[in-house]
Amino acid sequence: MSNERKTTGKGKRLRQRTLIESFSKHKSPELLEPENSKRKRDKTHIERGCETTEVETTTKTVKKRKTEDREETDMDFSHGGCSNDDFIKQKRDILAHAVEQRRSATPPNTSHTEKHTTPNKSSTHKTDNSPKRQSSDHPGKTSSYFQSSPSAIASTSRAAGTVSPSRVVGPATPSRAVGPATPSRAVGPATPSRAVATASPSRAGQTVSQSPAVKKITSDESSAVHSDVSETMEYDASLSLFSDSDQNEIDSQELFALASTPSSAQHVSKGRDLTKINRTPGCAAQLPTLTPDKQHVVTIRPHIRSGDPPRPWPDTYKDYWNADHVKMPCSKENLYPVDDGGQKRLLSRWELIQETLLGDIKSTLDLEEAILKYNIRYSNKWDFRGLHCFFTEVLDASETMYFFKTTLPAMIRLALQLPNICTKAPPLLKKQQAMTVTLSQQQVACLLANAFFCTFPRRNARQKQSGYSTYPDINFVQLFRGGRDGIEPRKAEKLKCILNYFKRVTTTVPSGTVSFTRRVLHNMPRWDRLSDDFTDIHVTSKGTIEDDGQGMLQVDFANKYLGGGVLGWGCVQEEIRFLICPEMIISRLFTESLDNNECLVMTGCERFNDYTGYANTFRWTGNYQDNTQRDSWGRLFTEVVAIDAIHFRNSVDQYKGGMVKRETDKAYCGFYGDGLPSENLSAVATGNWGCGAFGGDSRLKALIQMMAASAAKRDLVYFTFDDPKLANDIHSIHTFIKSEGLLVAEVWALIKRYHNDVIVKKKQMPLYEFMYQLYHDYESSTDNDDKQATPSNEATEDGNIQVKGDESPDYARYTP
């Protein structure tokens, strides 16, 4: 960071601190402006519910807020309410009572500020169409978590199927929403999120405003803050502020949040009783002895001892430098050229890495210099501004000092033990090759430490002709890249997750194992002939896959490049899952991009982080203690399957026969039980897979996953993520299918008919409504269609190819 920038930052912080001191003494913010200030100010009346507040702000801010209001949320509360005094009074009384109940439920020793700033637990598995807020706020500093002793880590655990509030380590950090306050997509009983640093109610007649950008202040500035203001928050000086007032009053934004947040009574939970749904370990079959074979590479000795990390196998490092294994940083073949008096010499890059990382690294500038020393060709290309800003502007001085004195040296020791911990290079999980690799959690931590220090060779070039162009990137340099203002807020939260993981594994060595299985299916069901009944379903509008789907096969809404943008800008369902379970990130090291008939199953990955929010509102909220039971191989009973959906740029394409087949095949590949009987198969925990930004129709995707789960002989638990209407619709169509005794092939035919009669003819009718209306007339015609079916290859009316016998169709014909 330049001196000019530092000076500007100090000046801004000084001005903001002065403003807060003025605010604490009930002075007007205008008193801080120079007397000769020529800024024009407007008085704008903004309606919030039925209450009008007068906000003084600059013309520029007014225009910005109007734009944000249009983009972020519909703030219109008219619907006849504001003209009806009785309705207003009744509504206010109800909301006031709800707020009073929530406040009274808070423990007496909890401050008023903490009650209103604790982040609400939000679903990881929202669809990709969650509001894409353009966050202008600076990522907040965490509590002094990184400087705490291991015994002081405030870990929390969650029992299977139990939803608990967000767990914040240290002082509660408020969620920082952008623009007008919007209700959080909470798990369980909904509580509204606050978009401002404090929810202190305003006095009657006092100016009320919510800051779209709330920034952190350091601990030495907190003494100047009013008692009702969060100690970790700082107000933007250009915006109006809340003042202190009677705590029994309710401000208009709080009324709005409560009015907009669905109550627990609105949540839908229907279908098969969850207590009767198959879960592991209860339904799990006994595992065979852990033994390596041609399709299962085991990098540890199979004798698992509880509490001790498994010993690596073989005992000494065995070098592999070929096209079938990961090219390891410690390989003797990992060389780099140097110019020695006009002559080229090749030296060991691993020796350079050791020498560099064992040097004196006391700052991010030292760390950048060290990483670039053994990645010299990228010295003018790689950007570390995000990393610099994270430690200088996001973490406070004590947290930064703890990292460079304690955590970083431990990470370096872990990384440099690579040839002793990982004595065998993991195999590459290549396309169309079914393979499993089982590693210890300690080996995963060692490999991830090397990824953090960007030591993996041949993994930085992204050109199509490069050897690893079909693999995701693994070196963490993209995570260190800066944004327009230093570090992008989402990346700051990602770094908190990563550093918390490294603090954990360098403090206490994990003792379990994890497995990664690339599944390839060549023989898919003939969906138009499948005479299977639909299995049972439970559908709910509350809960999350990772919390309420414990013991089930949990679906990762994946990118075909595993992890998607977890090391970059992405922060939706898959990226969040990889961040709270960082061991999943190592799959990017050896997993080639997925084909249409492939998936990746990740078994035993531990959860280390808790969070709130989604996309731009994602926030790390603290440490998470995973108490899931382990199997006889030392893996947690946590099974996550990554299946990638098609990105539909034209939404009508998804109803074409070939596209429906591709998505159903992909889901079936993920749900496939590897030949186990149905009683040993856990239910599938899923949701709006491939929807939102991918353009998928959630109701079509629900049917597709129902058909795939039925073919795989698994029950389905479907999370609609705070969408009770969708939950009702899915439950109703499943009830209709079961009551009419429809088979998978018959529902497949109805979807095909919907494409031909509605989509092609550009009619406006929802899929489920069409099915209800058409079924009885269509039922009699299906028998005739079956009699006329021919086993020869021929084109059908929608352009698909009818394939002989039970062969799987050619995927090239069915994909874009």
Short mmCIF file of C-alpha atoms in Angstrom, two decimals, residues 214 256 777:
data_model
loop_
_atom_site.label_atom_id
_atom_site.label_comp_id
_atom_site.label_asym_id
_atom_site.label_seq_id
_atom_site.Cartn_x
_atom_site.Cartn_y
_atom_site.Cartn_z
CA VAL A 214 -20.69 0.28 7.47
CA PHE A 256 -40.03 -3.09 7.81
CA ASP A 777 -56.47 -37.23 -21.28
#
